[in-house]
């Protein structure tokens, strides 16, 4: 196989060049023979072969041969690069070397350079192919990793968990939630329909391709058909006693889930939502069995509760708690509507009423173990209209302070589905007055009377206090509702203890919510009454001194008169 290739590529020369080439070839195989007939013993002979070889190197034919040899090197390099020629390469190279051996030394050097060039070209080609192969494998791996190694041989399932709580749950990452205590009770009898979302013509959406994920990104459940997709029904199921409905054996793809029917005691249905099978996870894995916890449709049926200021800001006064419950939409009418309020132990129930409804006819009121219930009768249920508000007022008396914060909530149950109101609070604090003699805090004074006012002008009295033997008097005062926990009051002494001066100055004090032990203490000093000057001696001694003085004066005067009369008589 190799010989014909080599024969066709052998260079052709004239007879003269061929003879020269043959001589050169012969000299390369064995030493030249000496011609003894034409030489003398002492005269060195020159080899005609070497001269012939030199002439051959300079001839045009020799240059042509060198050119053909270089072409042969390149041809051999191309030939040896093919896998089929690897086994024949040594033989080809041997014949080729013999064919080119007729060249000169410079030709051999050129041949060597050509062989090296061919080798480098082969190595470069192999490296390039290897690099392209690596790049190709890297590109394939990247495309595979982009879709997260989805196993297209698997099927998936959608497990629906339905609860009666208004807020529902978000389902997390599609796994089963460990804690569902805040979602209410499992809701049986809710019907759900699952439909596969397909492209135009009913072709399934292939989630093993990145393009499909890009196409459904941002798709809204309410606009599936409007976006050009079609739906393939995969069945309808109803939640069991545990609130579960399972759709198994579903092919991988995109699904639309709709609550098709609600149980008799439901007030609203779930908004439609989309689910992909599989569902992506944060750890780079895929979930093929997806658990969902659908929320109820958003509506304005959340009840609210407010607390009014007490009739008076002291213990024993009444406080009104008002519950406003919007009437929700009910698919099958209303079979129950109950407002429940479990009162704090510091609250004593007084009364309850519903605005616009008649007690005993439209509703009833009960109070058992501190829980007040306002229940609509059958006649009252007929008067309920979706969107209207039911306003209930529960009146209580505040009997004690406790920790200072009296919190209260209410529960509104419509068709046995309960929603709790946000908590509200009535806040209370203590004020203590300490009465003592001025200059000595340990000299406590009892019997001092004070008035507490809610205004700086001291015109609105809210309570009166009298100090005890320890000099103190305390009162519990309302300080605000919810986040308001401080309140200003004013104190004025209305009666001082016996023997002390009354101080009718109006003093401001700030009361804070909290326990009795954290009461605000106001120190109030009193000055004693003054007294008349006392004599140095008794009253009788003073009188005698006065009389004695007068007597001395009379005696002196009488003596002067006697002396004067005597002088007159002598004259």
Coordinates of C-alpha atoms in Angstrom, one line a residue:
X1 CA 0.0 0.0 0.0
X2 CA 2.8 2.4 0.9
X3 CA 5.1 1.5 -2.0
X4 CA 2.9 2.9 -4.8
X5 CA 2.6 6.2 -2.9
X6 CA 6.3 6.5 -2.5
X7 CA 6.8 5.4 -6.2
X8 CA 4.5 8.1 -7.6
X9 CA 6.3 10.7 -5.5
X10 CA 9.9 9.7 -6.5
X11 CA 11.8 12.6 -8.3
X12 CA 12.7 12.0 -12.0
X13 CA 16.1 13.1 -13.3
X14 CA 18.2 13.0 -16.5
X15 CA 20.7 10.2 -17.1
X16 CA 23.5 12.6 -16.1
X17 CA 21.9 13.6 -12.9
X18 CA 20.8 10.1 -12.2
X19 CA 24.4 8.9 -12.5
X20 CA 25.6 11.6 -10.2
X21 CA 22.8 10.8 -7.8
X22 CA 23.6 7.1 -8.0
X23 CA 27.2 7.8 -7.2
X24 CA 26.3 9.9 -4.3
X25 CA 23.9 7.3 -3.0
X26 CA 26.6 4.7 -3.3
X27 CA 29.1 6.7 -1.4
X28 CA 26.6 7.1 1.4
X29 CA 26.3 3.4 1.8
X30 CA 30.0 2.3 1.6
X31 CA 33.5 3.8 1.4
X32 CA 34.6 4.7 -2.2
X33 CA 37.0 2.2 -3.8
X34 CA 40.4 3.4 -4.8
X35 CA 41.6 3.2 -8.4
X36 CA 45.2 1.9 -8.0
X37 CA 45.8 2.0 -11.7
X38 CA 45.6 5.8 -12.0
X39 CA 47.4 6.9 -8.8
X40 CA 51.0 6.9 -7.4
X41 CA 51.8 5.5 -4.0
X42 CA 52.7 8.9 -2.5
X43 CA 50.0 11.0 -4.1
X44 CA 46.7 11.2 -2.3
X45 CA 43.7 10.6 -4.5
X46 CA 40.6 12.7 -4.5
X47 CA 37.3 11.0 -4.6
X48 CA 35.5 11.7 -7.7
X49 CA 32.3 10.8 -5.8
X50 CA 32.7 13.9 -3.5
X51 CA 33.3 16.2 -6.4
X52 CA 30.4 14.7 -8.3
X53 CA 28.3 15.2 -5.2
X54 CA 29.2 18.8 -4.9
X55 CA 28.5 19.4 -8.5
X56 CA 25.2 17.6 -8.0
X57 CA 24.3 19.9 -5.1
X58 CA 24.8 23.0 -7.3
X59 CA 22.8 21.6 -10.2
X60 CA 19.2 22.7 -10.9
X61 CA 18.2 19.1 -10.7
X62 CA 19.5 18.9 -7.1
X63 CA 17.6 22.0 -6.1
X64 CA 14.5 20.5 -7.6
X65 CA 15.1 17.3 -5.6
X66 CA 15.3 19.3 -2.4
X67 CA 12.1 21.1 -3.2
X68 CA 10.4 17.7 -3.8
X69 CA 11.9 16.4 -0.5
X70 CA 10.3 19.3 1.4
X71 CA 7.0 18.6 -0.3
X72 CA 7.4 15.0 0.7
X73 CA 8.0 16.0 4.3
X74 CA 4.8 18.0 4.4
X75 CA 2.9 15.2 2.7
X76 CA 4.3 12.7 5.1
X77 CA 3.2 15.0 8.0
X78 CA -0.3 15.2 6.7
X79 CA -0.3 11.4 6.1
X80 CA 1.0 10.6 9.6
X81 CA -1.6 12.8 11.3
X82 CA -4.4 10.4 10.2
X83 CA -5.2 7.6 12.6
X84 CA -5.0 5.0 9.8
X85 CA -1.4 5.7 9.0
X86 CA 0.0 5.4 12.5
X87 CA 0.8 1.7 12.0
X88 CA 2.6 2.3 8.7
X89 CA 4.4 5.4 9.7
X90 CA 7.8 3.9 10.5
X91 CA 7.9 2.1 7.1
X92 CA 7.0 5.2 5.2
X93 CA 9.6 7.2 7.0
X94 CA 12.3 4.6 6.2
X95 CA 11.6 4.7 2.5
X96 CA 11.3 8.4 2.5
X97 CA 14.7 8.7 4.2
X98 CA 16.3 6.6 1.6
X99 CA 14.8 8.5 -1.2
X100 CA 16.0 11.9 0.2
X101 CA 19.5 10.6 1.2
X102 CA 20.8 11.7 -2.2
X103 CA 20.7 15.3 -1.1
X104 CA 23.6 17.2 0.4
X105 CA 24.3 17.8 4.1
X106 CA 22.3 21.1 3.8
X107 CA 19.4 19.2 2.3
X108 CA 19.6 16.8 5.3
X109 CA 19.5 19.7 7.7
X110 CA 16.5 21.1 5.8
X111 CA 14.8 17.8 5.9
X112 CA 15.4 17.7 9.7
X113 CA 13.9 21.2 10.1
X114 CA 10.9 20.0 8.0
X115 CA 10.5 17.0 10.1
X116 CA 10.5 19.1 13.3
X117 CA 8.0 21.5 11.7
X118 CA 5.7 18.7 10.9
X119 CA 6.0 17.3 14.4
X120 CA 5.1 20.7 15.9
X121 CA 2.2 21.1 13.5
X122 CA 0.9 17.7 14.6
X123 CA 1.2 18.5 18.3
X124 CA -0.5 21.9 17.7
X125 CA -3.4 20.2 15.9
X126 CA -3.8 17.7 18.7
X127 CA -3.8 20.4 21.4
X128 CA -6.4 22.4 19.4
X129 CA -8.7 19.4 19.1
X130 CA -8.3 18.7 22.8
X131 CA -9.0 22.2 23.8
X132 CA -12.2 22.3 21.7
X133 CA -13.2 19.0 23.2
X134 CA -12.8 20.4 26.7
X135 CA -14.7 23.5 25.9
X136 CA -17.5 21.4 24.4
X137 CA -17.7 19.3 27.5
X138 CA -17.7 22.4 29.7
X139 CA -20.5 23.9 27.7
X140 CA -22.6 20.8 28.1
X141 CA -22.0 20.6 31.8
X142 CA -23.0 24.2 32.2
X143 CA -26.3 23.7 30.3
X144 CA -27.1 20.7 32.4
X145 CA -26.3 22.5 35.7
X146 CA -28.5 25.4 34.7
X147 CA -31.7 23.3 35.1
X148 CA -30.5 21.7 38.4
X149 CA -30.3 18.1 37.2
X150 CA -34.1 17.7 37.0
X151 CA -35.0 14.0 36.7
X152 CA -37.4 13.9 33.8
X153 CA -38.2 10.3 34.5
X154 CA -40.0 11.2 37.8
X155 CA -43.6 12.3 38.4
X156 CA -44.8 14.7 41.0
X157 CA -47.7 15.4 43.4
X158 CA -49.5 18.4 44.9
X159 CA -50.7 18.0 48.5
X160 CA -53.2 20.7 49.7
X161 CA -53.5 21.4 53.4
X162 CA -56.7 23.5 54.1
X163 CA -57.3 25.2 57.5
X164 CA -60.2 27.5 58.6
X165 CA -57.9 30.3 59.8
X166 CA -58.2 33.5 57.8
X167 CA -54.5 34.0 57.4
X168 CA -53.6 30.5 56.3
X169 CA -50.0 29.8 55.6
X170 CA -47.4 30.3 52.9
X171 CA -46.3 26.7 52.7
X172 CA -42.6 27.6 53.1
X173 CA -40.5 25.8 50.5
X174 CA -43.1 23.1 49.6
X175 CA -42.2 20.8 52.5
X176 CA -44.6 19.8 55.3
X177 CA -44.8 22.5 58.0
X178 CA -43.9 21.3 61.5
X179 CA -46.1 23.9 63.3
X180 CA -49.6 24.7 62.0
X181 CA -51.0 25.8 65.4
X182 CA -51.6 29.4 64.1
X183 CA -53.7 28.3 61.1
X184 CA -56.8 27.1 63.0
X185 CA -58.5 23.8 62.5
X186 CA -58.3 21.5 59.5
X187 CA -61.1 22.3 57.1
X188 CA -63.0 19.4 55.4
X189 CA -65.2 19.7 52.4
X190 CA -63.2 22.2 50.4
X191 CA -63.0 21.3 46.7
X192 CA -59.9 21.9 44.6
X193 CA -59.3 21.5 40.9
X194 CA -55.8 21.1 39.4
X195 CA -55.1 21.9 35.7
X196 CA -51.8 21.6 33.8
X197 CA -50.7 24.7 32.1
X198 CA -49.6 23.9 28.5
X199 CA -48.3 25.9 25.6
X200 CA -50.4 26.5 22.5
X201 CA -51.6 23.3 20.9
X202 CA -51.6 21.4 24.2
X203 CA -47.9 20.9 24.3
X204 CA -46.5 20.4 27.8
X205 CA -44.1 22.9 29.2
X206 CA -40.7 21.2 29.4
X207 CA -39.1 22.4 32.7
X208 CA -35.9 20.6 31.9
X209 CA -35.0 23.4 29.5
X210 CA -34.0 26.9 30.7
X211 CA -36.2 28.5 28.0
X212 CA -39.3 27.1 29.7
X213 CA -38.4 28.6 33.0
X214 CA -37.7 32.0 31.4
X215 CA -41.1 31.8 29.6
X216 CA -43.2 31.2 32.8
X217 CA -41.2 33.7 35.0
X218 CA -43.6 36.3 36.2
X219 CA -46.7 34.5 35.0
X220 CA -49.8 35.4 37.2
X221 CA -52.4 32.8 38.1
X222 CA -55.2 35.2 37.1
X223 CA -53.7 35.7 33.6
X224 CA -52.8 32.2 32.4
X225 CA -55.2 31.9 29.5
X226 CA -54.8 35.6 28.6
X227 CA -51.1 35.0 28.2
X228 CA -51.7 32.4 25.5
X229 CA -51.5 29.2 27.5
X230 CA -54.1 26.4 27.5
X231 CA -55.3 24.3 30.5
X232 CA -55.6 20.5 30.7
X233 CA -57.8 19.3 33.5
X234 CA -56.1 16.9 35.9
X235 CA -59.1 16.3 38.3
X236 CA -60.9 17.7 41.3
X237 CA -60.6 16.5 44.9
X238 CA -62.2 17.4 48.2
X239 CA -60.3 17.9 51.4
X240 CA -60.9 15.1 54.0
X241 CA -61.4 15.4 57.8
X242 CA -57.7 16.4 58.1
X243 CA -58.0 19.1 55.6
X244 CA -56.0 17.2 53.0
X245 CA -56.4 16.7 49.2
X246 CA -53.6 14.9 47.3
X247 CA -53.1 15.0 43.6
X248 CA -50.5 12.3 42.7
X249 CA -48.8 10.9 39.6
X250 CA -48.7 14.3 37.9
X251 CA -46.2 14.7 35.0
X252 CA -43.6 17.4 35.5
X253 CA -44.7 20.8 34.5
X254 CA -46.7 23.9 35.6
X255 CA -50.1 23.6 37.3
X256 CA -52.9 26.0 38.2
X257 CA -54.7 25.2 41.4
X258 CA -58.2 26.6 42.0
X259 CA -60.6 26.2 44.9
X260 CA -63.7 25.1 43.0
X261 CA -66.1 24.7 46.0
X262 CA -66.2 25.8 49.6
X263 CA -67.7 23.9 52.6
X264 CA -70.9 25.0 54.1
X265 CA -69.2 26.8 57.0
X266 CA -66.7 28.7 54.8
X267 CA -66.9 32.4 54.4
X268 CA -64.4 32.8 51.5
X269 CA -62.5 30.8 49.0
X270 CA -58.8 30.6 48.2
X271 CA -57.3 32.7 45.4
X272 CA -56.0 30.6 42.5
X273 CA -52.2 29.9 42.5
X274 CA -49.5 28.3 40.4
X275 CA -47.2 25.3 41.3
X276 CA -44.2 23.9 39.4
X277 CA -43.3 20.3 39.5
X278 CA -40.6 20.0 40.6
X279 CA -40.3 23.0 43.0
X280 CA -36.9 24.5 43.4
X281 CA -35.2 24.4 46.8
X282 CA -32.6 26.8 48.3
X283 CA -30.1 24.0 48.5
X284 CA -29.9 23.4 44.8
X285 CA -32.2 20.4 44.9
X286 CA -35.7 19.8 43.6
X287 CA -38.9 18.8 45.4
X288 CA -41.2 16.6 43.4
X289 CA -43.9 16.2 46.1
X290 CA -45.1 19.7 46.9
X291 CA -47.1 20.7 50.0
X292 CA -49.2 23.9 49.8
X293 CA -51.1 25.7 52.5
X294 CA -53.4 28.1 50.6
X295 CA -54.5 31.3 52.2
X296 CA -58.0 32.5 52.1
X297 CA -58.9 35.3 49.7
X298 CA -58.1 38.7 51.1
X299 CA -61.1 40.5 52.4
X300 CA -62.0 43.3 55.0
X301 CA -63.6 41.0 57.5
X302 CA -61.0 41.3 60.2
X303 CA -62.7 42.5 63.4
X304 CA -61.4 45.4 65.5
X305 CA -61.6 46.3 69.1
X306 CA -61.3 49.7 70.9
X307 CA -61.4 50.7 74.5
X308 CA -62.9 53.9 75.8
X309 CA -61.7 56.2 78.6
X310 CA -63.2 55.2 82.0
X311 CA -66.1 57.1 83.3
X312 CA -63.8 58.3 86.0
X313 CA -60.0 57.8 86.2
X314 CA -60.3 55.8 89.5
X315 CA -60.9 52.2 90.4
X316 CA -64.6 51.3 90.5
X317 CA -65.4 53.2 87.4
X318 CA -66.8 51.6 84.2
X319 CA -64.9 51.0 80.9
X320 CA -66.6 50.3 77.6
X321 CA -65.0 47.9 75.1
X322 CA -66.3 48.1 71.5
X323 CA -66.0 45.3 68.9
X324 CA -66.6 46.1 65.3
X325 CA -67.0 43.0 63.1
X326 CA -67.6 43.4 59.3
X327 CA -70.0 40.8 58.0
X328 CA -68.1 38.6 55.6
X329 CA -69.3 37.1 52.4
X330 CA -70.8 33.6 53.0
X331 CA -71.3 31.2 50.1
X332 CA -74.2 29.4 51.7
X333 CA -75.6 32.1 54.0
X334 CA -75.1 32.4 57.8
X335 CA -75.8 29.7 60.3
X336 CA -74.0 31.3 63.2
X337 CA -72.6 34.6 64.3
X338 CA -71.1 34.8 67.8
X339 CA -68.9 37.4 69.5
X340 CA -67.0 36.1 72.5
X341 CA -65.0 38.2 75.0
X342 CA -63.1 36.5 77.8
X343 CA -62.8 39.3 80.5
X344 CA -59.7 39.9 82.6
X345 CA -60.1 39.0 86.3
X346 CA -59.8 42.7 87.1
X347 CA -62.9 43.4 85.0
X348 CA -66.4 42.9 86.2
X349 CA -69.1 42.5 83.6
X350 CA -71.9 45.1 83.6
X351 CA -73.8 44.9 80.3
X352 CA -73.5 44.1 76.5
X353 CA -75.5 45.4 73.5
X354 CA -75.5 45.3 69.7
X355 CA -76.1 48.6 67.8
X356 CA -79.2 48.3 65.5
X357 CA -80.4 45.0 66.9
X358 CA -82.9 44.1 69.6
X359 CA -81.8 42.2 72.6
X360 CA -83.7 39.0 73.1
X361 CA -85.1 39.1 69.6
X362 CA -82.1 39.4 67.4
X363 CA -79.4 38.3 69.9
X364 CA -78.8 36.9 73.3
X365 CA -76.1 37.7 75.9
X366 CA -74.6 35.3 78.3
X367 CA -71.8 35.5 80.9
X368 CA -70.2 32.3 82.1
X369 CA -66.8 32.1 84.0
X370 CA -65.9 35.5 82.8
X371 CA -66.6 34.9 79.1
X372 CA -69.2 37.1 77.6
X373 CA -71.0 35.8 74.5
X374 CA -73.3 37.7 72.2
X375 CA -75.0 35.3 69.9
X376 CA -77.3 36.1 67.0
X377 CA -80.7 34.3 66.8
X378 CA -82.1 32.9 63.7
X379 CA -84.1 36.1 63.2
X380 CA -81.0 38.2 63.7
X381 CA -79.0 36.1 61.2
X382 CA -81.6 37.0 58.5
X383 CA -80.8 40.6 59.0
X384 CA -77.0 40.2 58.4
X385 CA -75.7 41.6 55.1
X386 CA -72.3 41.1 53.7
X387 CA -70.2 44.3 53.9
X388 CA -72.2 45.7 56.9
X389 CA -70.6 46.1 60.4
X390 CA -71.8 44.5 63.6
X391 CA -70.9 46.8 66.5
X392 CA -71.0 45.3 70.0
X393 CA -70.3 47.2 73.2
X394 CA -69.4 45.4 76.4
X395 CA -69.3 47.5 79.6
X396 CA -67.1 46.4 82.6
X397 CA -66.1 47.8 86.0
X398 CA -62.4 48.0 86.9
X399 CA -62.0 46.4 90.3
X400 CA -58.2 46.3 90.8
X401 CA -54.9 47.5 89.4
X402 CA -52.7 44.4 89.2
X403 CA -49.7 45.1 87.0
X404 CA -51.3 48.2 85.6
X405 CA -52.1 46.9 82.1
X406 CA -55.6 45.3 81.6
X407 CA -55.5 43.7 78.2
X408 CA -58.5 42.5 76.3
X409 CA -59.4 40.7 73.0
X410 CA -62.5 39.3 71.4
X411 CA -63.2 36.4 69.1
X412 CA -65.7 36.7 66.2
X413 CA -67.0 33.4 64.9
X414 CA -68.9 33.3 61.7
X415 CA -70.2 29.9 60.6
X416 CA -67.9 28.4 63.2
X417 CA -64.8 30.0 61.6
X418 CA -63.2 32.3 64.2
X419 CA -61.1 35.4 63.8
X420 CA -59.6 37.2 66.8
X421 CA -59.4 40.9 67.2
X422 CA -56.1 42.7 68.0
X423 CA -55.5 43.2 71.7
X424 CA -56.3 46.6 73.4
X425 CA -55.5 47.7 76.9
X426 CA -56.5 50.0 79.7
X427 CA -53.5 51.2 81.7
X428 CA -53.5 52.1 85.4
X429 CA -50.9 53.4 87.9
X430 CA -50.6 54.4 91.6
X431 CA -49.9 57.7 93.4
X432 CA -48.8 57.9 97.0
X433 CA -48.6 61.0 99.1
X434 CA -46.2 61.2 102.1
X435 CA -47.1 63.8 104.8
X436 CA -44.5 64.7 107.4
X437 CA -43.5 67.6 109.6
X438 CA -41.2 70.1 107.9
X439 CA -37.5 69.4 108.7
X440 CA -38.1 65.8 109.7
X441 CA -39.2 63.2 107.2
X442 CA -39.5 60.6 109.9
X443 CA -42.1 62.7 111.8
X444 CA -45.1 61.4 109.8
X445 CA -48.4 63.2 110.0
X446 CA -51.8 61.6 110.0
X447 CA -55.1 63.3 109.2
X448 CA -54.0 65.5 106.3
X449 CA -56.6 65.6 103.5
X450 CA -55.9 66.1 99.8
X451 CA -57.9 66.5 96.6
X452 CA -56.7 65.0 93.2
X453 CA -57.5 67.0 90.1
X454 CA -57.3 66.2 86.4
X455 CA -56.6 69.8 85.4
X456 CA -54.0 72.4 86.5
X457 CA -56.8 74.9 87.5
X458 CA -57.9 72.4 90.2
X459 CA -61.5 72.5 89.1
X460 CA -62.1 68.8 88.2
X461 CA -61.6 66.6 91.2
X462 CA -61.2 62.9 90.6
X463 CA -60.6 61.8 94.1
X464 CA -59.8 62.6 97.8
X465 CA -57.2 61.2 100.1
X466 CA -56.5 61.2 103.9
X467 CA -53.1 60.3 105.3
X468 CA -52.9 57.4 107.8
X469 CA -50.7 57.0 110.9
X470 CA -47.7 56.3 108.7
X471 CA -48.3 59.7 107.0
X472 CA -49.2 58.1 103.6
X473 CA -52.3 58.0 101.4
X474 CA -52.5 56.1 98.0
X475 CA -54.8 56.1 95.0
X476 CA -55.0 54.1 91.7
X477 CA -55.5 56.3 88.7
X478 CA -56.1 55.7 85.0
X479 CA -53.1 56.8 82.9
X480 CA -54.2 55.9 79.3
X481 CA -55.0 53.3 76.7
X482 CA -52.8 51.0 74.7
X483 CA -49.5 52.8 74.2
X484 CA -50.2 55.7 76.5
X485 CA -48.7 54.8 79.9
X486 CA -48.3 58.2 81.7
X487 CA -50.8 60.8 82.8
X488 CA -50.5 64.2 84.7
X489 CA -52.5 64.9 87.8
X490 CA -52.6 67.8 90.3
X491 CA -52.6 67.6 94.1
X492 CA -53.9 70.2 96.6
X493 CA -54.1 70.0 100.4
X494 CA -57.6 70.7 101.6
X495 CA -57.1 70.2 105.4
X496 CA -53.9 70.2 107.4
X497 CA -53.3 68.1 110.5
X498 CA -54.2 69.9 113.8
X499 CA -51.4 72.3 114.8
X500 CA -50.0 72.6 111.3
X501 CA -50.4 75.3 108.7
X502 CA -52.5 74.5 105.6
X503 CA -50.5 74.5 102.3
X504 CA -53.0 75.1 99.5
X505 CA -50.5 75.1 96.7
X506 CA -51.5 73.1 93.6
X507 CA -48.7 70.6 92.8
X508 CA -48.3 68.7 89.5
X509 CA -47.3 65.0 89.5
X510 CA -46.9 62.4 86.7
X511 CA -48.4 59.0 87.3
X512 CA -47.0 56.0 85.4
X513 CA -48.6 52.7 84.5
X514 CA -47.4 49.8 86.7
X515 CA -47.8 47.8 89.8
X516 CA -48.7 49.4 93.2
X517 CA -45.2 48.8 94.4
X518 CA -44.0 51.1 91.7
X519 CA -46.2 53.9 92.8
X520 CA -45.1 57.5 92.3
X521 CA -44.4 59.1 95.8
X522 CA -45.0 62.8 96.4
X523 CA -43.4 64.2 99.6
X524 CA -45.5 66.9 101.3
X525 CA -44.0 68.8 104.4
X526 CA -46.1 70.8 106.8
X527 CA -45.1 73.7 109.1
X528 CA -46.4 73.8 112.7
X529 CA -48.7 76.6 113.9
X530 CA -47.1 79.6 115.9
X531 CA -47.9 80.3 119.7
X532 CA -48.2 83.6 122.0
X533 CA -45.2 84.9 124.1
X534 CA -45.0 83.4 127.6
X535 CA -44.3 85.6 130.9
X536 CA -41.0 85.4 132.7
X537 CA -42.8 85.2 136.2
X538 CA -46.2 84.6 137.5
X539 CA -49.0 87.2 137.1
X540 CA -49.4 88.0 140.9
X541 CA -45.8 89.2 141.4
X542 CA -46.2 91.6 138.6
X543 CA -49.2 93.2 140.1
X544 CA -47.6 93.6 143.5
X545 CA -44.6 95.2 141.9
X546 CA -46.9 97.7 140.2
X547 CA -48.7 98.4 143.5
X548 CA -45.4 98.8 145.3
X549 CA -44.2 101.3 142.8
X550 CA -47.3 103.3 143.0
X551 CA -47.1 103.3 146.8
X552 CA -43.5 104.5 146.7
X553 CA -44.5 107.3 144.4
X554 CA -47.3 108.4 146.7
X555 CA -45.0 108.3 149.7
X556 CA -42.5 110.4 148.0
X557 CA -45.1 112.9 146.9
X558 CA -46.5 113.1 150.4
X559 CA -43.1 113.7 151.9
X560 CA -42.5 116.5 149.6
X561 CA -45.7 118.3 150.5
X562 CA -44.9 118.0 154.3
X563 CA -41.5 119.5 153.8
X564 CA -42.9 122.4 151.8
X565 CA -45.6 123.2 154.4
X566 CA -43.0 123.4 157.2
X567 CA -40.9 125.9 155.3
X568 CA -44.0 128.1 154.8
X569 CA -44.8 128.1 158.5
X570 CA -41.4 129.1 159.4
X571 CA -41.5 132.1 157.3

